[in-house]
mmCIF file of C-alpha atoms in Angstrom:
data_model
loop_
_atom_site.group_PDB
_atom_site.id
_atom_site.type_symbol
_atom_site.label_atom_id
_atom_site.label_comp_id
_atom_site.label_asym_id
_atom_site.label_seq_id
_atom_site.Cartn_x
_atom_site.Cartn_y
_atom_site.Cartn_z
ATOM 1 C CA ILE D 138 -9.832 26.386 0.550
ATOM 2 C CA ALA D 139 -6.627 26.445 -1.411
ATOM 3 C CA ASN D 140 -4.948 28.673 0.764
ATOM 4 C CA THR D 141 -5.292 26.567 3.854
ATOM 5 C CA TRP D 142 -3.393 23.623 1.657
ATOM 6 C CA SER D 143 -0.095 23.071 2.624
ATOM 7 C CA ALA D 144 3.071 23.018 0.213
ATOM 8 C CA ASP D 145 3.075 19.296 1.329
ATOM 9 C CA ALA D 146 -0.787 18.539 0.468
ATOM 10 C CA ALA D 147 -0.366 20.491 -3.059
ATOM 11 C CA ALA D 148 3.244 18.448 -3.793
ATOM 12 C CA ASN D 149 1.036 15.263 -3.039
ATOM 13 C CA VAL D 150 -1.959 16.362 -5.529
ATOM 14 C CA LEU D 151 0.646 16.648 -8.374
ATOM 15 C CA PHE D 152 2.867 13.335 -7.697
ATOM 16 C CA SER D 153 1.505 11.211 -10.393
ATOM 17 C CA PRO D 154 4.170 8.242 -10.794
ATOM 18 C CA ASP D 155 3.206 5.518 -13.466
ATOM 19 C CA LEU D 156 1.581 2.766 -11.735
ATOM 20 C CA ASP D 157 0.929 0.756 -14.538
ATOM 21 C CA ARG D 158 4.855 -0.352 -14.528
ATOM 22 C CA PRO D 159 5.311 -4.270 -14.235
ATOM 23 C CA LEU D 160 5.933 -5.457 -10.813
ATOM 24 C CA PRO D 161 9.303 -7.071 -10.210
ATOM 25 C CA GLN D 162 10.047 -10.401 -11.519
ATOM 26 C CA ASP D 163 11.380 -11.531 -7.934
ATOM 27 C CA LEU D 164 8.259 -10.935 -6.153
ATOM 28 C CA PRO D 165 6.586 -14.209 -5.396
ATOM 29 C CA ALA D 166 3.846 -15.513 -7.006
ATOM 30 C CA PRO D 167 0.146 -15.767 -5.074
ATOM 31 C CA ALA D 168 0.412 -19.020 -3.387
ATOM 32 C CA PRO D 169 -0.842 -21.893 -5.223
ATOM 33 C CA THR D 170 -4.100 -21.826 -3.049
ATOM 34 C CA ALA D 171 -5.075 -18.163 -3.541
ATOM 35 C CA ALA D 172 -7.857 -18.880 -6.028
ATOM 36 C CA HIS D 173 -9.077 -20.853 -3.461
ATOM 37 C CA SER D 174 -8.780 -18.304 -0.062
ATOM 38 C CA GLY D 175 -12.179 -18.382 1.321
ATOM 39 C CA ARG D 176 -13.639 -15.300 2.464
ATOM 40 C CA GLU D 177 -13.379 -16.327 6.139
ATOM 41 C CA ASP D 178 -9.515 -16.522 5.626
ATOM 42 C CA LEU D 179 -9.288 -12.945 3.639
ATOM 43 C CA LEU D 180 -11.593 -11.548 6.314
ATOM 44 C CA ALA D 181 -9.027 -12.920 9.140
ATOM 45 C CA HIS D 182 -6.371 -11.264 7.112
ATOM 46 C CA LEU D 183 -8.034 -8.186 6.925
ATOM 47 C CA GLY D 184 -8.866 -8.097 10.346
ATOM 48 C CA ALA D 185 -5.710 -8.449 11.570
ATOM 49 C CA LEU D 186 -4.661 -5.534 9.365
ATOM 50 C CA ARG D 187 -7.889 -3.310 10.739
ATOM 51 C CA ASP D 188 -6.141 -4.199 14.238
ATOM 52 C CA ALA D 189 -2.267 -3.013 13.311
ATOM 53 C CA LEU D 190 -3.942 0.213 12.257
ATOM 54 C CA GLY D 191 -6.780 0.451 15.355
ATOM 55 C CA ALA D 192 -3.342 0.190 17.337
ATOM 56 C CA TRP D 193 -1.598 2.720 15.429
ATOM 57 C CA PRO D 194 -2.055 6.329 17.392
ATOM 58 C CA ASP D 195 -2.754 8.958 14.713
ATOM 59 C CA ASP D 196 0.594 10.840 15.186
ATOM 60 C CA GLY D 197 2.616 8.047 16.177
ATOM 61 C CA THR D 198 4.424 5.098 14.619
ATOM 62 C CA PRO D 199 2.797 1.758 14.016
ATOM 63 C CA THR D 200 2.393 0.303 17.839
ATOM 64 C CA ASP D 201 3.076 -3.531 16.103
ATOM 65 C CA ALA D 202 4.553 -2.615 12.804
ATOM 66 C CA SER D 203 5.762 -6.502 12.413
ATOM 67 C CA GLN D 204 1.539 -7.087 12.685
ATOM 68 C CA LEU D 205 1.038 -4.731 10.042
ATOM 69 C CA ALA D 206 3.523 -6.213 7.476
ATOM 70 C CA LYS D 207 2.685 -9.825 8.217
ATOM 71 C CA ALA D 208 -1.113 -9.005 7.672
ATOM 72 C CA ILE D 209 -0.499 -7.144 4.233
ATOM 73 C CA GLU D 210 2.136 -9.802 3.358
ATOM 74 C CA ALA D 211 -0.738 -12.316 3.727
ATOM 75 C CA LEU D 212 -3.089 -10.694 1.754
ATOM 76 C CA LEU D 213 -0.448 -10.432 -0.728
ATOM 77 C CA ALA D 214 0.212 -14.113 -1.017
ATOM 78 C CA ARG D 215 -3.662 -14.544 -1.790
ATOM 79 C CA VAL D 216 -4.143 -11.961 -4.153
ATOM 80 C CA GLN D 217 -4.203 -12.834 -8.210
ATOM 81 C CA THR D 218 -5.197 -9.323 -9.958
ATOM 82 C CA GLU D 219 -2.260 -7.169 -10.581
ATOM 83 C CA PRO D 220 -3.612 -3.958 -9.164
ATOM 84 C CA LEU D 221 -4.180 -5.106 -6.039
ATOM 85 C CA ARG D 222 -1.212 -6.866 -6.194
ATOM 86 C CA ARG D 223 0.615 -3.722 -6.501
ATOM 87 C CA MET D 224 -1.652 -1.658 -4.045
ATOM 88 C CA LEU D 225 -0.431 -4.162 -1.032
ATOM 89 C CA TRP D 226 3.483 -4.664 -2.438
ATOM 90 C CA VAL D 227 3.552 -1.203 -2.002
ATOM 91 C CA ALA D 228 2.420 -1.110 1.276
ATOM 92 C CA SER D 229 3.861 -4.228 2.329
ATOM 93 C CA SER D 230 7.387 -2.787 1.224
ATOM 94 C CA ILE D 231 6.612 0.304 3.407
ATOM 95 C CA ALA D 232 5.499 -1.890 6.268
ATOM 96 C CA SER D 233 8.481 -3.859 6.215
ATOM 97 C CA ALA D 234 10.846 -0.459 6.336
ATOM 98 C CA LEU D 235 8.606 0.840 8.861
ATOM 99 C CA ARG D 236 8.946 -2.442 10.825
ATOM 100 C CA ASP D 237 12.540 -2.582 10.762
ATOM 101 C CA GLY D 238 12.894 1.457 11.607
ATOM 102 C CA ALA D 239 14.131 2.787 8.101
ATOM 103 C CA LEU D 240 11.004 4.814 7.677
ATOM 104 C CA THR D 241 9.505 7.362 9.817
ATOM 105 C CA ALA D 242 5.646 7.427 10.108
ATOM 106 C CA ASN D 243 2.886 9.975 10.326
ATOM 107 C CA ARG D 244 -0.599 10.949 9.902
ATOM 108 C CA SER D 245 -0.454 11.031 6.183
ATOM 109 C CA MET D 246 0.906 7.703 5.882
ATOM 110 C CA ARG D 247 -1.606 6.175 8.512
ATOM 111 C CA GLN D 248 -4.216 7.503 6.688
ATOM 112 C CA ALA D 249 -2.513 6.027 3.151
ATOM 113 C CA PHE D 250 -2.656 2.553 4.901
ATOM 114 C CA ALA D 251 -5.914 2.902 6.116
ATOM 115 C CA GLY D 252 -6.716 3.596 2.331
ATOM 116 C CA VAL D 253 -5.323 0.237 1.876
ATOM 117 C CA ALA D 254 -7.324 -1.670 4.133
ATOM 118 C CA ARG D 255 -10.577 -0.037 2.693
ATOM 119 C CA GLU D 256 -9.724 -0.703 -0.809
ATOM 120 C CA ALA D 257 -8.566 -4.295 -0.106
ATOM 121 C CA ARG D 258 -11.854 -4.885 1.906
ATOM 122 C CA GLN D 259 -13.894 -3.143 -0.659
ATOM 123 C CA THR D 260 -12.546 -5.277 -3.292
ATOM 124 C CA LEU D 261 -11.991 -8.600 -1.995
ATOM 125 C CA ILE D 262 -14.907 -8.918 0.304
ATOM 126 C CA ASP D 263 -17.751 -6.232 -0.415
ATOM 127 C CA ASP D 264 -17.230 -6.129 -4.073
ATOM 128 C CA ASN D 265 -16.552 -9.680 -4.279
ATOM 129 C CA PHE D 266 -14.047 -8.981 -6.646
ATOM 130 C CA ALA D 267 -11.211 -11.326 -5.127
ATOM 131 C CA PHE D 268 -9.942 -12.617 -8.595
ATOM 132 C CA SER D 269 -11.394 -10.675 -11.319
ATOM 133 C CA ALA D 270 -10.736 -7.018 -12.336
ATOM 134 C CA PRO D 271 -10.743 -4.533 -9.172
ATOM 135 C CA ARG D 272 -11.606 -0.828 -9.712
ATOM 136 C CA ALA D 273 -8.177 0.092 -10.574
ATOM 137 C CA GLU D 274 -8.901 3.709 -9.997
ATOM 138 C CA ALA D 275 -9.712 2.950 -6.493
ATOM 139 C CA VAL D 276 -6.335 0.901 -5.453
ATOM 140 C CA ASP D 277 -4.427 3.671 -7.492
ATOM 141 C CA GLU D 278 -4.890 6.307 -4.769
ATOM 142 C CA PRO D 279 -3.556 4.622 -1.446
ATOM 143 C CA THR D 280 -0.503 3.273 -3.857
ATOM 144 C CA ARG D 281 0.301 6.613 -5.159
ATOM 145 C CA GLN D 282 0.055 8.302 -1.433
ATOM 146 C CA LEU D 283 2.288 5.109 -0.035
ATOM 147 C CA LEU D 284 4.815 5.805 -2.943
ATOM 148 C CA TYR D 285 4.862 9.892 -2.365
ATOM 149 C CA HIS D 286 6.155 9.263 0.992
ATOM 150 C CA VAL D 287 9.059 6.964 0.044
ATOM 151 C CA ALA D 288 10.061 9.284 -2.880
ATOM 152 C CA HIS D 289 10.293 12.121 -0.364
ATOM 153 C CA SER D 290 11.979 9.887 2.034
ATOM 154 C CA ASP D 291 15.713 9.604 2.205
ATOM 155 C CA SER D 292 16.317 6.345 3.968
ATOM 156 C CA SER D 293 17.718 3.548 2.477
ATOM 157 C CA HIS D 294 16.112 -0.035 2.888
ATOM 158 C CA PRO D 295 16.163 -2.857 -0.023
ATOM 159 C CA ALA D 296 11.876 -2.742 -0.006
ATOM 160 C CA LEU D 297 12.106 1.267 -0.532
ATOM 161 C CA ASP D 298 14.757 1.078 -2.920
ATOM 162 C CA SER D 299 12.909 -1.768 -5.176
ATOM 163 C CA LEU D 300 9.874 0.429 -4.824
ATOM 164 C CA ARG D 301 12.115 3.503 -6.049
ATOM 165 C CA GLU D 302 13.593 1.737 -8.838
ATOM 166 C CA THR D 303 10.145 0.147 -10.154
ATOM 167 C CA PHE D 304 8.205 3.100 -10.023
ATOM 168 C CA GLU D 305 11.160 5.603 -11.206
ATOM 169 C CA LEU D 306 10.662 7.924 -8.425
ATOM 170 C CA ALA D 307 13.418 10.049 -8.303
ATOM 171 C CA ALA D 308 12.141 11.139 -11.507
ATOM 172 C CA GLN D 309 9.107 12.593 -9.523
ATOM 173 C CA LEU D 310 10.661 15.193 -7.422
ATOM 174 C CA PRO D 311 11.046 18.627 -8.228
ATOM 175 C CA THR D 312 14.164 19.606 -9.816
#
């Protein structure tokens, strides 16, 4: 099995940014109504995210990156716990770069976004942990996978630059 791994996959396994770094100060706080967001509200935004991912071909670009960005931003505005906010902020930033044409999508990026949707649903709905501590290790993996794409991209975009700075991604690249 080890022989079938690509060099890129092996590098991804070794990629380990510090996910405990604080979120940026300029990240808007959750909406005042976030603590009262109902299950139906969360399900609607998770459904919009699912629909955006469903319209994203496995080996292509998102059909509607605006819908992807909007769905993730709506979830981010309703979440208070930091590990889940971190994952959604990273996903929102990358979705914004995709929407603006600053980043090229591929199969592994789509899979990372699918991981974001899965963990958001698991944490917010299935585990009913919307406003307490989520399973940090579960949300860390999609976050790490998305950051890997940013670290290995030389695309310039304010959202990508903010991720690079926040997580010191330049230090993660091989020298």
